[in-house]
N, CA and C atoms as an extended XYZ file, in Angstrom:
348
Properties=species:S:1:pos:R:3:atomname:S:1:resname:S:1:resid:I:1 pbc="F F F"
N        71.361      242.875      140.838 N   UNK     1
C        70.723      244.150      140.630 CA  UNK     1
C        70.672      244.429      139.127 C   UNK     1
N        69.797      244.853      138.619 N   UNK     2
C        69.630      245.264      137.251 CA  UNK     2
C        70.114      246.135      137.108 C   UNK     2
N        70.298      246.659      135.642 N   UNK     3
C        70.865      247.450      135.202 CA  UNK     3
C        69.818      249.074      135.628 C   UNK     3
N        68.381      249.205      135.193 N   UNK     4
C        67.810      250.104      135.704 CA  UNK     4
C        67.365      250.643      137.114 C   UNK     4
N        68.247      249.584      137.912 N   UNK     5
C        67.890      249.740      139.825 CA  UNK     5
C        69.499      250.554      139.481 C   UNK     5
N        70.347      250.055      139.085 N   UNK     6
C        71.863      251.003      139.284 CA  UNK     6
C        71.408      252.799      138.490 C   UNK     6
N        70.722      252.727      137.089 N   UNK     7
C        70.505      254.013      136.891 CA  UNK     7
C        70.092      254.638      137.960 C   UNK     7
N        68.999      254.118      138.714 N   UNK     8
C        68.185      255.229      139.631 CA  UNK     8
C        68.744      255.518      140.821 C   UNK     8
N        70.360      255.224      140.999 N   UNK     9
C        70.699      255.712      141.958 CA  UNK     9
C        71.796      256.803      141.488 C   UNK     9
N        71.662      257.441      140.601 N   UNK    10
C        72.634      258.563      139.696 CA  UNK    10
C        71.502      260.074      140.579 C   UNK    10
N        72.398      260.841      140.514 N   UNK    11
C        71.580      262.086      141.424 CA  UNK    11
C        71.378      263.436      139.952 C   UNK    11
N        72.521      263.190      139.512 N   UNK    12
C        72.721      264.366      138.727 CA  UNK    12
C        72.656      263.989      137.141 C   UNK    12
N        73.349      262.460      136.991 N   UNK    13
C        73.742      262.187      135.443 CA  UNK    13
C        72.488      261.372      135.119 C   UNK    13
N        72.436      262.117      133.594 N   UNK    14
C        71.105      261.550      132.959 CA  UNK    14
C        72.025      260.286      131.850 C   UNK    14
N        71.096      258.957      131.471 N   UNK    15
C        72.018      257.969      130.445 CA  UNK    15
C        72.553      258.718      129.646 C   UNK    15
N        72.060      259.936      128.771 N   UNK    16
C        72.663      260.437      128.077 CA  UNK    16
C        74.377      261.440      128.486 C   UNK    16
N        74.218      261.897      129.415 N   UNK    17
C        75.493      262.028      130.035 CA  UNK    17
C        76.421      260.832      130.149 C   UNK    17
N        75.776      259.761      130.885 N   UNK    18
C        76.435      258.496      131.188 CA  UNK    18
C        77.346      258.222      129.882 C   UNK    18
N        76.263      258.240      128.688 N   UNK    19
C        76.807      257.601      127.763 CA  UNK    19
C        78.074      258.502      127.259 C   UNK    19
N        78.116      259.570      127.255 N   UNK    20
C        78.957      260.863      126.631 CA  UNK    20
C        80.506      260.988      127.306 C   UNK    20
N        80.281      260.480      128.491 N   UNK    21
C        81.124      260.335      129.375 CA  UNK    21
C        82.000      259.473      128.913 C   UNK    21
N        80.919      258.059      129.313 N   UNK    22
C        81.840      256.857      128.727 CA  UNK    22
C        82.317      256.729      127.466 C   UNK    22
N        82.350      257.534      126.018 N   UNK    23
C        82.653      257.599      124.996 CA  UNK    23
C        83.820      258.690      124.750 C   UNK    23
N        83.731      259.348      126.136 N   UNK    24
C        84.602      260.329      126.255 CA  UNK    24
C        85.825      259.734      126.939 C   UNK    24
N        85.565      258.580      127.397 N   UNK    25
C        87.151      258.146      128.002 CA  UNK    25
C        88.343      257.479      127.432 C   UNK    25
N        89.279      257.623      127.498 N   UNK    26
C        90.773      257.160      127.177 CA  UNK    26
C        90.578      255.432      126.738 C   UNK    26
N        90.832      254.821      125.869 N   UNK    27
C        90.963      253.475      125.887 CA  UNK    27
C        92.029      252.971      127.031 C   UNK    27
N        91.785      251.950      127.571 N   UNK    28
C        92.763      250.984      128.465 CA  UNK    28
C        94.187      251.504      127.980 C   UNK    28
N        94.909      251.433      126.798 N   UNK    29
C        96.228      251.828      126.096 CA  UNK    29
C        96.426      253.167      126.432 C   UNK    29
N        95.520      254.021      126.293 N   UNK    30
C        95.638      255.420      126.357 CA  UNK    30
C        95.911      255.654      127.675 C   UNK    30
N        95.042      255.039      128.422 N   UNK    31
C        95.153      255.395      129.918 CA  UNK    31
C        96.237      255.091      130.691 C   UNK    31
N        96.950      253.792      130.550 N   UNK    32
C        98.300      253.350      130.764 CA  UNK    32
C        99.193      254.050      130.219 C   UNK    32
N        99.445      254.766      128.937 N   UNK    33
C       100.467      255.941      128.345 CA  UNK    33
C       100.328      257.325      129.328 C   UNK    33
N        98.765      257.573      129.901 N   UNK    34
C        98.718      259.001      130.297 CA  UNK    34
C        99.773      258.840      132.120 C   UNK    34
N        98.924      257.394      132.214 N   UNK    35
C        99.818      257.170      133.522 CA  UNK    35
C       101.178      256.960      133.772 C   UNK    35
N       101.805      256.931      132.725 N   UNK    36
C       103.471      256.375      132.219 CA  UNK    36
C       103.962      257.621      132.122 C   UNK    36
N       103.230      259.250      131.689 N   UNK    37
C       103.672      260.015      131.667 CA  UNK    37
C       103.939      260.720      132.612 C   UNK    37
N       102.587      260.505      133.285 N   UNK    38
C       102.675      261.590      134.394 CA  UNK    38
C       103.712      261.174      135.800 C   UNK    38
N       103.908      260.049      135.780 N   UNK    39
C       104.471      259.259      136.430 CA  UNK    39
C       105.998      259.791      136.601 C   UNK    39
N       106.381      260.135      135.312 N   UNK    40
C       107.705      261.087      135.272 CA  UNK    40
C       107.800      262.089      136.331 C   UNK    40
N       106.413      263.177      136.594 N   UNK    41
C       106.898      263.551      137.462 CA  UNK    41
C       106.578      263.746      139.103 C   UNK    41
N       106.483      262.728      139.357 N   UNK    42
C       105.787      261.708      140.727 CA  UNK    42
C       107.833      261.889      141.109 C   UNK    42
N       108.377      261.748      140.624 N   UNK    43
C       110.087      261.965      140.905 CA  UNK    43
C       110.603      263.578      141.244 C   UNK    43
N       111.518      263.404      142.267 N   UNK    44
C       111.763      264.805      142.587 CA  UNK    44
C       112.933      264.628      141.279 C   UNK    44
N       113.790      263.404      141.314 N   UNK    45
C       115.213      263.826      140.601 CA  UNK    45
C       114.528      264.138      139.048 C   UNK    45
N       113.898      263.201      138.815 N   UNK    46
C       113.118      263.649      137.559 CA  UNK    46
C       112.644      265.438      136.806 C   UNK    46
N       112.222      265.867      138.037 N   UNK    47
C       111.746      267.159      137.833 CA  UNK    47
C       113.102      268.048      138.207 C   UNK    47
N       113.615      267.589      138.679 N   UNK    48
C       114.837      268.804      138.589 CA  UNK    48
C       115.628      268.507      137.540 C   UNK    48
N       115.383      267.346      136.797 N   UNK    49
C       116.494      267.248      135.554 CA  UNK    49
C       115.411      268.022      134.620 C   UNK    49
N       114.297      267.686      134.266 N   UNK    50
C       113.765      268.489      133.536 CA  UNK    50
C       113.509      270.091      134.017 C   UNK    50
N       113.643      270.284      134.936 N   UNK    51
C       114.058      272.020      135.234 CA  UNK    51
C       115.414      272.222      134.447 C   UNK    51
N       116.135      271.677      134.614 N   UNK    52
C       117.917      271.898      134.474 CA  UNK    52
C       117.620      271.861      132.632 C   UNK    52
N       117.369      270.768      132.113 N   UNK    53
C       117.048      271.012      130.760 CA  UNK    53
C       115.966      272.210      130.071 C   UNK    53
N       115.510      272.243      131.155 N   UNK    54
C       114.408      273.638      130.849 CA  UNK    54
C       115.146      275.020      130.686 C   UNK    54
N       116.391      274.963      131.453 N   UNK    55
C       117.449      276.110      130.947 CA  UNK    55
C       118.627      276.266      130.388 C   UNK    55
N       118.680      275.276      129.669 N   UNK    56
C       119.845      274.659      128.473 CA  UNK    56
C       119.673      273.311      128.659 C   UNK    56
N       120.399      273.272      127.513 N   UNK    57
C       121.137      271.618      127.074 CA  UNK    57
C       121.968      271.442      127.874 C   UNK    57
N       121.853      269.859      128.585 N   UNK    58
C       123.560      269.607      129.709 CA  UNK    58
C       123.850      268.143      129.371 C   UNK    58
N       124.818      267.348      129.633 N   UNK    59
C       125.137      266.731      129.378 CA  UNK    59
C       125.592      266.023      131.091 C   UNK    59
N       125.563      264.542      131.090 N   UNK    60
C       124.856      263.923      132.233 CA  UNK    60
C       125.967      264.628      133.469 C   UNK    60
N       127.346      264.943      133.321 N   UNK    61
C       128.282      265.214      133.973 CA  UNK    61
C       127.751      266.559      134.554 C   UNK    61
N       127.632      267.803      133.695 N   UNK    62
C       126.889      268.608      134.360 CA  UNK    62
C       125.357      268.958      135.299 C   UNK    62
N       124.907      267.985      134.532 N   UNK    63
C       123.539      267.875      135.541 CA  UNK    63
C       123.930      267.519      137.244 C   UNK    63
N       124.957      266.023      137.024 N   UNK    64
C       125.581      265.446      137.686 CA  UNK    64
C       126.082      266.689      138.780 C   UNK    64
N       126.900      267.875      138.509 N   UNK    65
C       127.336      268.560      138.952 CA  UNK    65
C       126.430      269.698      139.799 C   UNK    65
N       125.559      270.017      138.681 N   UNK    66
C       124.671      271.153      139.328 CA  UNK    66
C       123.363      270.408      140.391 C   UNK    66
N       123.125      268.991      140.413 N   UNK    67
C       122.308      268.803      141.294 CA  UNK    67
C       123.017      268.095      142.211 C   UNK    67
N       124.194      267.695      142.136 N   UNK    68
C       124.827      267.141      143.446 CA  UNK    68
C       124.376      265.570      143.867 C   UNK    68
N       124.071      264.938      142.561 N   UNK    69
C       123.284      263.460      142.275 CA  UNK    69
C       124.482      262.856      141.440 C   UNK    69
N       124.889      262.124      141.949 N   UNK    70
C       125.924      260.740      140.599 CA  UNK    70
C       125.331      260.621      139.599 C   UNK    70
N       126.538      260.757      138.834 N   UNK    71
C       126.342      259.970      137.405 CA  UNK    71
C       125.042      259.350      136.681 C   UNK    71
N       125.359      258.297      137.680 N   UNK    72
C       124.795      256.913      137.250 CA  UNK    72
C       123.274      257.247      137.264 C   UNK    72
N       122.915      257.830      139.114 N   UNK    73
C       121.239      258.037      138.570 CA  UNK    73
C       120.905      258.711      137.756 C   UNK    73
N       121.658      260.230      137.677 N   UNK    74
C       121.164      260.871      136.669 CA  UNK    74
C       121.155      260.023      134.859 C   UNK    74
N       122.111      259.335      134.568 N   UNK    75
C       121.862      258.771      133.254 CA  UNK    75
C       120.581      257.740      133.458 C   UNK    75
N       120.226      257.088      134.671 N   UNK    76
C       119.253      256.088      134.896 CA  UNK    76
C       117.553      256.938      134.442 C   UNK    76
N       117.853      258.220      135.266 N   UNK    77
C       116.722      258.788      135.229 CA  UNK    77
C       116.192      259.528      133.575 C   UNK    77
N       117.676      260.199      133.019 N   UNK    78
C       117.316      260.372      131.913 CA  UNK    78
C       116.499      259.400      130.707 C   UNK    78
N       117.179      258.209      131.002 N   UNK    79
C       116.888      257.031      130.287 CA  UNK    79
C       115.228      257.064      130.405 C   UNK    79
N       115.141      256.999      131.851 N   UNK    80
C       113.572      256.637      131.732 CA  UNK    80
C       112.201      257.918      130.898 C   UNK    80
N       113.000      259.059      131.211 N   UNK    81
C       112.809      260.390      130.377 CA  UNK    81
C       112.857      260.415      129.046 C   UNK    81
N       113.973      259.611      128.546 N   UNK    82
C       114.004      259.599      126.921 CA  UNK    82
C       112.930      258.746      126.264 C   UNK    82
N       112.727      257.498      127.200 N   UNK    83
C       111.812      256.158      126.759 CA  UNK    83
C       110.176      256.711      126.980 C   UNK    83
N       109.828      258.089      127.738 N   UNK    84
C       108.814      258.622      127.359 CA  UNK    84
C       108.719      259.687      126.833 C   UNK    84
N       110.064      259.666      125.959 N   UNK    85
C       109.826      261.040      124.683 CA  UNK    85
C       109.391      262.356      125.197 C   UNK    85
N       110.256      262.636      126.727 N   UNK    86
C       110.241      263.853      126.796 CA  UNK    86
C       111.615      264.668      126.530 C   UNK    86
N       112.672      263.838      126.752 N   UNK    87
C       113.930      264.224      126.702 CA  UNK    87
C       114.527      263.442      124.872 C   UNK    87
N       115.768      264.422      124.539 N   UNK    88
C       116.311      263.249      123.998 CA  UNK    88
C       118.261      263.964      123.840 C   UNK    88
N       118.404      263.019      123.154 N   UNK    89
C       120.504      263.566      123.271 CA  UNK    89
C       120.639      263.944      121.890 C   UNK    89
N       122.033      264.813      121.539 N   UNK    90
C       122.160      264.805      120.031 CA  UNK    90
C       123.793      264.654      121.048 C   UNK    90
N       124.556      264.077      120.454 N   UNK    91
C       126.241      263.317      120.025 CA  UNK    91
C       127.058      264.835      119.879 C   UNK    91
N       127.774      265.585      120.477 N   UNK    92
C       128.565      266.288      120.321 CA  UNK    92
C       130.249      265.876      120.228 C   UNK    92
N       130.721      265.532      119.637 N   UNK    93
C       132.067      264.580      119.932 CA  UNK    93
C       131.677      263.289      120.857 C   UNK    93
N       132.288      263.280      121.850 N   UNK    94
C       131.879      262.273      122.489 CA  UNK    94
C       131.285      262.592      123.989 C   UNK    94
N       130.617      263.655      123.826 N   UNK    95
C       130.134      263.608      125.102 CA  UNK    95
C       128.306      263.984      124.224 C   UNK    95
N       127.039      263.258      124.992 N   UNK    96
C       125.669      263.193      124.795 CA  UNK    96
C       125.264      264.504      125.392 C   UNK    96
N       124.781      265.304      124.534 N   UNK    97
C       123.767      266.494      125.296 CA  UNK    97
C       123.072      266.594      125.079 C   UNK    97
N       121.856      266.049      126.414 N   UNK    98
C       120.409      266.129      126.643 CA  UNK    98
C       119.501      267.575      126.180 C   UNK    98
N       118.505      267.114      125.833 N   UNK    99
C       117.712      268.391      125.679 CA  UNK    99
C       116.057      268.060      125.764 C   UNK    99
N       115.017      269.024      125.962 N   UNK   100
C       114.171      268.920      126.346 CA  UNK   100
C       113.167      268.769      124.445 C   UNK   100
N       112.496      267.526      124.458 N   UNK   101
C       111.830      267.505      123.108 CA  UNK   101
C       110.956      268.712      123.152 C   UNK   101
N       110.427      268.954      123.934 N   UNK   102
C       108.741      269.581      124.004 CA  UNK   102
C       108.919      270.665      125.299 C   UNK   102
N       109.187      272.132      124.891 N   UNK   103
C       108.838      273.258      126.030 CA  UNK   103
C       107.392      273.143      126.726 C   UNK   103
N       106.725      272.614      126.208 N   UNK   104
C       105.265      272.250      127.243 CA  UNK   104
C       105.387      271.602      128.657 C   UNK   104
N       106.616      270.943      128.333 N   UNK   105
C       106.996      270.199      129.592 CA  UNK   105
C       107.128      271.118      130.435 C   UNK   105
N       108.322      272.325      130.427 N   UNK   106
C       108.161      273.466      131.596 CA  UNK   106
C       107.299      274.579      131.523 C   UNK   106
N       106.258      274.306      130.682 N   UNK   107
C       105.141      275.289      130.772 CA  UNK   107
C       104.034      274.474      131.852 C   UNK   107
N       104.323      273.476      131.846 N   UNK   108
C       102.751      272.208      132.728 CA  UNK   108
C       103.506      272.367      134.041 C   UNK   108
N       104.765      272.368      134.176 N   UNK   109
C       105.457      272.405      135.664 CA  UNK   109
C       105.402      274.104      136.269 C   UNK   109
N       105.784      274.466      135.241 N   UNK   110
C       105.403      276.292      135.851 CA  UNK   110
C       103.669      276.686      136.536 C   UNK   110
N       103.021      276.010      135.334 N   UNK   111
C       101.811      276.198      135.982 CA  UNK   111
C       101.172      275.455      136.981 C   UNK   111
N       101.916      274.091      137.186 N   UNK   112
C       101.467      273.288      138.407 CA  UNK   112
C       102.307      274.218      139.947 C   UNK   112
N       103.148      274.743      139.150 N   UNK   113
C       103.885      275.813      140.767 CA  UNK   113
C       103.091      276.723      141.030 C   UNK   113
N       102.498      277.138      139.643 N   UNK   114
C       101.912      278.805      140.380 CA  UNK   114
C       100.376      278.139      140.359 C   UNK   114
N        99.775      277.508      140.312 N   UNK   115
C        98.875      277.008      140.899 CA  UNK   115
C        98.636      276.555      142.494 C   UNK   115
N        99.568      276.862      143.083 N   UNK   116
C        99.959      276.251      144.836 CA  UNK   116
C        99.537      277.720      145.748 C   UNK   116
């Protein structure tokens, strides 16, 4: 099929749309980062650690505590949180307390709630 038998089956988009569109999209890299992000919160434990950081700084023992999740996942999950630069730790003696890089994070989750 040629290229002008595929145009003429468009109902609404003119090439010039076509083209605006396609210049308008994410490179391959971009699109794999947007999907890496959002992906964070495709996780329930995920989103309740970033709730929990959304109302202070905690450190993995307390998260540990207030969601009633071990240790271990919760540091697993943070990890994967820090490696997409939404979370990160600052060193208090020797215990790590998490914190949220970017308040947008519980501004996109507030509004994905009250959007329901």
């Amino acid at each position: 099929m040629e290229r002008d038998e595929k145009m003429e089956k468009f109902l609404l988009l003119t090439e010039r749309n076509r083209r605006e569109i396609l210049s308008a999209l994410p490179q391959e890299r971009e699109i794999s980062k947007l999907a890496d992000y959002f992906q964070n919160f495709s996780d329930q434990t995920r989103i309740k650690i970033l709730t929990c950081l959304s109302m202070m700084n905690m450190c993995v023992n307390d998260i540990s505590t207030v969601l009633g999740i071990n240790q271990t996942t919760i540091s697993h999950q943070l990890k994967q949180l820090k490696d997409q630069n939404l979370v990160a730790y600052k060193r208090e003696g020797k215990i790590l307390v998490y914190y949220l890089l970017d308040n947008s994070v519980n501004d996109m989750m507030m509004y994905a709630i009250n959007s329901f």
